[in-house]
GROMACS .gro file of C-alpha atoms in nm:
model
  372
    1MET     CA    1   8.413   7.621   9.106
    2SER     CA    2   8.446   7.985   9.140
    3ASN     CA    3   8.055   8.013   9.155
    4TYR     CA    4   8.009   7.773   9.380
    5LEU     CA    5   8.237   7.887   9.634
    6PHE     CA    6   8.100   8.242   9.566
    7ILE     CA    7   7.772   8.123   9.693
    8VAL     CA    8   7.954   7.934  10.017
    9ILE     CA    9   8.083   8.235  10.107
   10CYS     CA   10   7.782   8.424  10.093
   11VAL     CA   11   7.596   8.152  10.308
   12ILE     CA   12   7.904   8.158  10.565
   13ILE     CA   13   7.880   8.525  10.616
   14MET     CA   14   7.534   8.520  10.634
   15TRP     CA   15   7.522   8.272  10.957
   16PRO     CA   16   7.677   8.497  11.229
   17MET     CA   17   7.423   8.752  11.090
   18LEU     CA   18   7.085   8.513  11.155
   19PHE     CA   19   7.223   8.417  11.523
   20SER     CA   20   7.329   8.784  11.600
   21VAL     CA   21   6.979   8.865  11.591
   22PRO     CA   22   6.912   8.668  11.908
   23ILE     CA   23   7.160   8.840  12.097
   24LEU     CA   24   7.010   9.171  12.054
   25TYR     CA   25   6.649   9.032  12.166
   26ALA     CA   26   6.802   8.894  12.445
   27SER     CA   27   7.024   9.203  12.558
   28SER     CA   28   6.691   9.411  12.616
   29SER     CA   29   6.513   9.133  12.823
   30GLU     CA   30   6.498   9.113  13.164
   31GLU     CA   31   6.815   8.908  13.281
   32SER     CA   32   6.590   8.616  13.442
   33LYS     CA   33   6.460   8.581  13.090
   34VAL     CA   34   6.771   8.591  12.840
   35SER     CA   35   6.762   8.195  12.874
   36ASP     CA   36   6.397   8.198  12.762
   37THR     CA   37   6.472   8.386  12.495
   38LEU     CA   38   6.746   8.213  12.345
   39VAL     CA   39   6.585   7.937  12.361
   40MET     CA   40   6.259   8.085  12.202
   41THR     CA   41   6.465   8.205  11.893
   42THR     CA   42   6.686   7.928  11.843
   43ILE     CA   43   6.388   7.676  11.829
   44GLY     CA   44   6.240   7.916  11.587
   45LEU     CA   45   6.514   7.934  11.388
   46THR     CA   46   6.557   7.512  11.414
   47VAL     CA   47   6.193   7.433  11.333
   48ALA     CA   48   6.249   7.683  11.028
   49PHE     CA   49   6.521   7.566  10.843
   50LEU     CA   50   6.385   7.202  10.863
   51ALA     CA   51   6.065   7.279  10.768
   52TRP     CA   52   6.266   7.517  10.464
   53PHE     CA   53   6.468   7.189  10.356
   54LEU     CA   54   6.190   6.926  10.391
   55PHE     CA   55   5.908   7.116  10.177
   56GLY     CA   56   5.927   7.515  10.148
   57TYR     CA   57   6.197   7.517   9.894
   58VAL     CA   58   6.094   7.260   9.647
   59LEU     CA   59   5.752   7.445   9.685
   60SER     CA   60   5.881   7.765   9.600
   61PHE     CA   61   6.132   7.684   9.313
   62GLN     CA   62   6.040   7.382   9.160
   63GLY     CA   63   5.835   7.378   8.847
   64ASN     CA   64   5.645   7.042   8.826
   65GLY     CA   65   5.358   6.884   8.984
   66TYR     CA   66   5.430   6.867   9.341
   67PHE     CA   67   5.492   6.463   9.423
   68ASP     CA   68   5.677   6.447   9.084
   69SER     CA   69   5.932   6.739   9.211
   70ILE     CA   70   5.884   6.613   9.580
   71SER     CA   71   6.085   6.244   9.475
   72ASN     CA   72   6.328   6.417   9.212
   73TYR     CA   73   6.429   6.702   9.444
   74PHE     CA   74   6.520   6.442   9.740
   75SER     CA   75   6.708   6.197   9.473
   76LEU     CA   76   6.893   6.495   9.400
   77ILE     CA   77   6.978   6.583   9.731
   78GLN     CA   78   7.083   6.203   9.793
   79ALA     CA   79   7.322   6.213   9.453
   80GLY     CA   80   7.466   6.506   9.624
   81ASP     CA   81   7.333   6.811   9.368
   82ILE     CA   82   7.570   7.054   9.411
   83ASP     CA   83   7.368   7.332   9.248
   84LEU     CA   84   7.053   7.219   9.438
   85ILE     CA   85   7.190   7.149   9.732
   86LEU     CA   86   7.394   7.534   9.775
   87SER     CA   87   7.027   7.707   9.633
   88ILE     CA   88   6.874   7.501   9.904
   89LEU     CA   89   7.117   7.665  10.175
   90LEU     CA   90   7.117   8.018  10.031
   91GLN     CA   91   6.743   8.067   9.979
   92GLY     CA   92   6.728   7.889  10.350
   93CYS     CA   93   6.900   8.189  10.494
   94PHE     CA   94   6.658   8.439  10.361
   95PHE     CA   95   6.386   8.258  10.523
   96LEU     CA   96   6.578   8.230  10.845
   97TYR     CA   97   6.620   8.595  10.838
   98ALA     CA   98   6.211   8.653  10.783
   99VAL     CA   99   6.124   8.371  11.082
  100GLY     CA  100   6.401   8.577  11.299
  101MET     CA  101   6.229   8.957  11.249
  102PHE     CA  102   5.875   8.786  11.353
  103ILE     CA  103   6.012   8.583  11.641
  104GLY     CA  104   6.144   8.911  11.838
  105THR     CA  105   5.701   9.027  11.875
  106LEU     CA  106   5.617   8.759  12.071
  107ILE     CA  107   5.937   8.766  12.304
  108HIS     CA  108   5.769   8.718  12.648
  109LYS     CA  109   5.418   8.684  12.529
  110VAL     CA  110   5.441   8.300  12.434
  111THR     CA  111   5.657   7.997  12.505
  112TRP     CA  112   5.874   7.844  12.218
  113PRO     CA  113   5.619   7.527  12.115
  114PHE     CA  114   5.419   7.801  11.971
  115PHE     CA  115   5.661   7.803  11.663
  116ILE     CA  116   5.663   7.436  11.619
  117ILE     CA  117   5.334   7.511  11.464
  118PHE     CA  118   5.309   7.875  11.340
  119THR     CA  119   5.663   7.857  11.159
  120PRO     CA  120   5.549   7.565  10.928
  121LEU     CA  121   5.232   7.727  10.858
  122TRP     CA  122   5.348   8.048  10.796
  123LEU     CA  123   5.595   7.914  10.526
  124LEU     CA  124   5.303   7.734  10.389
  125PHE     CA  125   5.074   8.002  10.376
  126VAL     CA  126   5.254   8.341  10.310
  127TYR     CA  127   5.665   8.208  10.219
  128VAL     CA  128   5.596   7.969   9.975
  129PRO     CA  129   5.350   8.166   9.783
  130LEU     CA  130   5.559   8.486   9.789
  131THR     CA  131   5.877   8.334   9.689
  132PHE     CA  132   5.688   8.136   9.425
  133LEU     CA  133   5.558   8.460   9.254
  134LEU     CA  134   5.829   8.687   9.270
  135TRP     CA  135   6.146   8.465   9.245
  136ASN     CA  136   6.023   8.178   9.038
  137ASP     CA  137   6.082   8.182   8.673
  138ASN     CA  138   5.711   8.044   8.661
  139GLY     CA  139   5.603   8.319   8.895
  140PHE     CA  140   5.286   8.534   8.795
  141LEU     CA  141   5.493   8.819   8.913
  142ASN     CA  142   5.813   8.734   8.751
  143GLN     CA  143   5.676   8.675   8.451
  144MET     CA  144   5.476   9.040   8.471
  145GLY     CA  145   5.845   9.208   8.544
  146ALA     CA  146   5.796   9.245   8.904
  147ILE     CA  147   6.149   9.264   9.040
  148ASP     CA  148   6.247   9.228   9.443
  149PHE     CA  149   6.638   9.182   9.436
  150SER     CA  150   6.714   9.043   9.763
  151GLY     CA  151   6.388   9.046   9.975
  152GLY     CA  152   6.252   9.383  10.028
  153MET     CA  153   5.901   9.218   9.925
  154VAL     CA  154   5.956   8.818  10.020
  155VAL     CA  155   6.128   8.865  10.324
  156HIS     CA  156   6.050   9.224  10.489
  157VAL     CA  157   5.716   9.334  10.429
  158SER     CA  158   5.609   8.982  10.473
  159ALA     CA  159   5.812   8.956  10.801
  160GLY     CA  160   5.683   9.279  10.941
  161LEU     CA  161   5.339   9.252  10.811
  162THR     CA  162   5.339   8.911  11.004
  163SER     CA  163   5.476   9.091  11.337
  164LEU     CA  164   5.188   9.341  11.321
  165LEU     CA  165   4.897   9.091  11.330
  166LEU     CA  166   5.128   8.857  11.555
  167THR     CA  167   5.073   9.196  11.840
  168HIS     CA  168   4.708   9.095  11.871
  169TYR     CA  169   4.762   8.723  11.943
  170PRO     CA  170   4.621   8.602  12.241
  171PRO     CA  171   4.929   8.546  12.483
  172LEU     CA  172   4.984   8.189  12.608
  173THR     CA  173   5.153   8.318  12.953
  174SER     CA  174   5.171   8.652  13.070
  175LYS     CA  175   5.324   8.956  12.873
  176ASP     CA  176   5.401   9.180  13.173
  177VAL     CA  177   5.774   9.099  13.212
  178PRO     CA  178   6.007   9.400  13.301
  179GLU     CA  179   6.274   9.476  13.060
  180ARG     CA  180   6.637   9.612  13.088
  181PHE     CA  181   6.822   9.837  12.952
  182SER     CA  182   7.005   9.715  12.636
  183ASP     CA  183   7.346   9.583  12.692
  184TYR     CA  184   7.517   9.847  12.402
  185SER     CA  185   7.849   9.625  12.366
  186PRO     CA  186   7.686   9.350  12.255
  187ASN     CA  187   7.449   9.492  12.100
  188TYR     CA  188   7.745   9.688  11.895
  189MET     CA  189   7.857   9.357  11.827
  190ALA     CA  190   7.550   9.188  11.714
  191THR     CA  191   7.466   9.489  11.464
  192ILE     CA  192   7.804   9.476  11.293
  193LEU     CA  193   7.765   9.119  11.265
  194ILE     CA  194   7.454   9.193  11.103
  195CYS     CA  195   7.556   9.455  10.875
  196PHE     CA  196   7.887   9.221  10.772
  197GLY     CA  197   7.643   8.936  10.685
  198TRP     CA  198   7.435   9.137  10.443
  199PHE     CA  199   7.684   9.180  10.187
  200GLY     CA  200   7.626   8.818  10.179
  201PHE     CA  201   7.257   8.826  10.184
  202ASN     CA  202   7.257   9.111   9.922
  203LEU     CA  203   7.501   8.954   9.709
  204GLY     CA  204   7.399   8.607   9.719
  205SER     CA  205   7.112   8.722   9.519
  206LEU     CA  206   7.394   8.729   9.239
  207GLU     CA  207   7.416   8.349   9.260
  208ALA     CA  208   7.720   8.340   9.067
  209LEU     CA  209   8.052   8.615   9.044
  210ASP     CA  210   7.863   8.909   8.854
  211THR     CA  211   8.049   9.224   8.724
  212SER     CA  212   7.748   9.417   8.929
  213MET     CA  213   7.911   9.308   9.250
  214GLY     CA  214   8.080   9.622   9.296
  215LEU     CA  215   7.799   9.823   9.277
  216ILE     CA  216   7.597   9.620   9.495
  217ILE     CA  217   7.873   9.622   9.783
  218LEU     CA  218   7.863   9.993   9.728
  219ASN     CA  219   7.505  10.047   9.788
  220THR     CA  220   7.455   9.827  10.091
  221MET     CA  221   7.749  10.043  10.237
  222LEU     CA  222   7.583  10.362  10.153
  223ALA     CA  223   7.274  10.221  10.252
  224ILE     CA  224   7.400  10.137  10.593
  225PHE     CA  225   7.545  10.481  10.648
  226SER     CA  226   7.269  10.697  10.514
  227SER     CA  227   7.004  10.554  10.670
  228ALA     CA  228   7.202  10.598  11.016
  229LEU     CA  229   7.220  10.940  10.912
  230GLY     CA  230   6.851  10.983  10.875
  231PHE     CA  231   6.816  10.860  11.212
  232LEU     CA  232   7.086  11.105  11.323
  233LEU     CA  233   6.883  11.379  11.196
  234VAL     CA  234   6.560  11.288  11.374
  235GLN     CA  235   6.726  11.270  11.698
  236ARG     CA  236   6.956  11.516  11.651
  237GLU     CA  237   6.867  11.705  11.999
  238LYS     CA  238   6.941  11.363  12.188
  239VAL     CA  239   7.091  11.083  11.986
  240ALA     CA  240   7.180  10.750  12.156
  241ILE     CA  241   7.410  10.443  12.017
  242ASP     CA  242   7.094  10.251  11.956
  243ASP     CA  243   6.915  10.502  11.750
  244LEU     CA  244   7.246  10.456  11.512
  245LEU     CA  245   7.287  10.094  11.526
  246THR     CA  246   6.849  10.060  11.455
  247GLY     CA  247   6.968  10.305  11.163
  248MET     CA  248   7.199  10.061  10.988
  249THR     CA  249   6.953   9.831  11.002
  250VAL     CA  250   6.713   9.997  10.883
  251GLY     CA  251   6.941  10.093  10.597
  252LEU     CA  252   7.012   9.725  10.539
  253VAL     CA  253   6.609   9.650  10.543
  254THR     CA  254   6.557   9.926  10.304
  255SER     CA  255   6.822   9.835  10.047
  256THR     CA  256   6.706   9.456   9.972
  257ALA     CA  257   6.452   9.584   9.711
  258LEU     CA  258   6.664   9.769   9.507
  259VAL     CA  259   7.027   9.742   9.605
  260GLY     CA  260   7.118   9.574   9.258
  261TYR     CA  261   6.926   9.759   9.040
  262VAL     CA  262   6.949  10.151   9.117
  263SER     CA  263   7.267  10.377   9.127
  264PRO     CA  264   7.463  10.459   9.417
  265ILE     CA  265   7.283  10.827   9.427
  266THR     CA  266   6.969  10.688   9.417
  267MET     CA  267   7.042  10.417   9.710
  268LEU     CA  268   7.185  10.742   9.923
  269GLY     CA  269   6.843  10.960   9.884
  270VAL     CA  270   6.627  10.639   9.917
  271THR     CA  271   6.778  10.527  10.247
  272LEU     CA  272   6.803  10.848  10.382
  273PHE     CA  273   6.459  10.915  10.362
  274SER     CA  274   6.374  10.568  10.437
  275GLY     CA  275   6.575  10.626  10.799
  276VAL     CA  276   6.386  10.996  10.841
  277ILE     CA  277   6.065  10.799  10.806
  278VAL     CA  278   6.102  10.538  10.993
  279CYS     CA  279   6.295  10.698  11.273
  280HIS     CA  280   5.966  10.908  11.285
  281LEU     CA  281   5.743  10.640  11.303
  282ARG     CA  282   5.936  10.446  11.565
  283ASN     CA  283   5.926  10.722  11.789
  284ILE     CA  284   5.521  10.822  11.752
  285SER     CA  285   5.378  10.423  11.758
  286GLN     CA  286   5.188  10.292  12.017
  287ILE     CA  287   5.204   9.898  11.878
  288ASP     CA  288   5.281   9.671  12.120
  289ASP     CA  289   5.601   9.512  12.014
  290PRO     CA  290   5.940   9.519  12.123
  291VAL     CA  291   6.155   9.515  11.892
  292ASP     CA  292   5.926   9.748  11.651
  293SER     CA  293   5.956   9.466  11.366
  294PHE     CA  294   5.696   9.621  11.192
  295ILE     CA  295   5.835   9.994  11.182
  296LEU     CA  296   6.180   9.848  11.066
  297ASN     CA  297   6.060   9.587  10.824
  298ALA     CA  298   5.778   9.666  10.641
  299ILE     CA  299   5.801  10.005  10.629
  300GLY     CA  300   6.149  10.007  10.559
  301GLY     CA  301   6.082   9.722  10.295
  302ILE     CA  302   5.768   9.968  10.132
  303VAL     CA  303   5.984  10.243  10.111
  304GLY     CA  304   6.274  10.026   9.940
  305THR     CA  305   5.997   9.899   9.708
  306ILE     CA  306   5.846  10.259   9.583
  307GLY     CA  307   6.189  10.377   9.562
  308LEU     CA  308   6.269  10.084   9.310
  309ALA     CA  309   5.930  10.135   9.134
  310LEU     CA  310   6.065  10.544   9.125
  311PHE     CA  311   6.408  10.508   9.036
  312ALA     CA  312   6.491  10.173   8.896
  313ASP     CA  313   6.788  10.231   8.642
  314PRO     CA  314   6.737  10.031   8.315
  315SER     CA  315   7.150   9.984   8.290
  316PHE     CA  316   7.092   9.743   8.592
  317THR     CA  317   6.779   9.588   8.581
  318PRO     CA  318   6.731   9.239   8.429
  319ASN     CA  319   6.464   9.348   8.155
  320GLY     CA  320   6.554   9.722   8.104
  321GLN     CA  321   6.249   9.792   8.332
  322VAL     CA  322   6.271  10.184   8.435
  323GLY     CA  323   6.181  10.365   8.731
  324PHE     CA  324   5.876  10.613   8.680
  325ILE     CA  325   6.094  10.923   8.791
  326PHE     CA  326   6.288  10.847   8.420
  327ASP     CA  327   6.077  10.764   8.189
  328TRP     CA  328   5.686  10.899   8.338
  329HIS     CA  329   5.532  10.844   7.973
  330SER     CA  330   5.541  10.463   8.063
  331ASN     CA  331   5.420  10.368   8.392
  332GLU     CA  332   5.402  10.020   8.352
  333PHE     CA  333   5.632   9.901   8.555
  334LEU     CA  334   5.531  10.127   8.871
  335ILE     CA  335   5.227   9.973   8.812
  336VAL     CA  336   5.363   9.630   8.805
  337GLN     CA  337   5.598   9.671   9.145
  338VAL     CA  338   5.235   9.838   9.315
  339MET     CA  339   5.054   9.535   9.225
  340ALA     CA  340   5.316   9.306   9.332
  341LEU     CA  341   5.305   9.537   9.635
  342ALA     CA  342   4.957   9.498   9.755
  343VAL     CA  343   4.969   9.133   9.655
  344THR     CA  344   5.237   9.054   9.912
  345VAL     CA  345   5.027   9.273  10.163
  346LEU     CA  346   4.714   9.068  10.078
  347ILE     CA  347   4.898   8.700  10.086
  348THR     CA  348   5.067   8.778  10.380
  349TYR     CA  349   4.768   8.894  10.582
  350ILE     CA  350   4.545   8.591  10.452
  351GLY     CA  351   4.831   8.368  10.528
  352THR     CA  352   4.942   8.476  10.843
  353LYS     CA  353   4.559   8.482  10.980
  354ILE     CA  354   4.525   8.131  10.899
  355SER     CA  355   4.804   8.033  11.069
  356MET     CA  356   4.738   8.227  11.344
  357PHE     CA  357   4.378   8.051  11.360
  358ILE     CA  358   4.502   7.655  11.311
  359THR     CA  359   4.788   7.787  11.604
  360ASN     CA  360   4.496   7.898  11.804
  361LEU     CA  361   4.290   7.540  11.729
  362TYR     CA  362   4.580   7.350  11.834
  363PHE     CA  363   4.680   7.528  12.167
  364ASN     CA  364   4.311   7.570  12.244
  365ARG     CA  365   4.242   7.167  12.212
  366LYS     CA  366   4.537   7.121  12.394
  367LYS     CA  367   4.458   7.327  12.689
  368ALA     CA  368   4.072   7.184  12.692
  369MET     CA  369   4.252   6.837  12.698
  370ASN     CA  370   4.427   6.926  12.982
  371ASP     CA  371   4.139   7.089  13.216
  372GLU     CA  372   3.983   6.811  13.181
   0.00000   0.00000   0.00000
């Protein structure tokens, strides 16, 4: 019962985090577009969870044939299987956060029907394969020893790279919409809720009460403040509150790959480095992305994944995986992690391109029918 309560608490504290992301998007939108921004993000998250419930979870985590699994899946839900239901809810929060990241890239560039088509396709062609390969016990990368604690690759690298690809998507509506200065107070509160929810994000991956809880909480807090310090060091001549808030978020993103697998000193160093690198790249970026999702998510996730490959502590890793720095004579784990990162990039690229192509076909056909 205590483990059930633990998962319920993790899910509940993640919920405000998920819906704080639209607040950040809306606060920087032109005032007449605030409602459109909130509608688009809310519909995107709604479609995402329904798709996850109907087919995403069973494809990601069931090990039998699809038709046998889907029949058994709904039978167990109808019977109220608490383990399955809580797992659906917990894993669904991870998927919703990934979707929330790339939605921001398309603010004012598409209309909300885009996400009704694109999101289930992206789930099918990108998120499901990555989740199966890395988090399912039957997954190829999982069996090779690749690890990704709470989604450095599965959630953040995939969402960030998807954002980069979506910046080239033909807009369905004009993107020449002026932006207003961010409302700092809502941004501050939304970021604090995201930080709070991230404890559920990182702890939830344990799926049970565990002695490593203290390490994860400490590492999460260190990630928040250390990455913010990295942003401060880069922006020291003219620091703004948005810099510190963004730095906190980057620390959280970076933490997800390695938060349960490294020492606090390692987390401090990796997230400080991530804050410096991501802030510098953000400042020089020419990518047409209003929320800098690629820079924050993909780069932050990659830094965390590489940091794990270098500094994994066998005292904390599930199968004694050891980082290259601690055992440079044996680089097997480094090779496995780099391969997992490469597979993540490849699947995300191909899957997103397929999803964009199908979505574009639908809207082009609809436009042609309307023109007739």
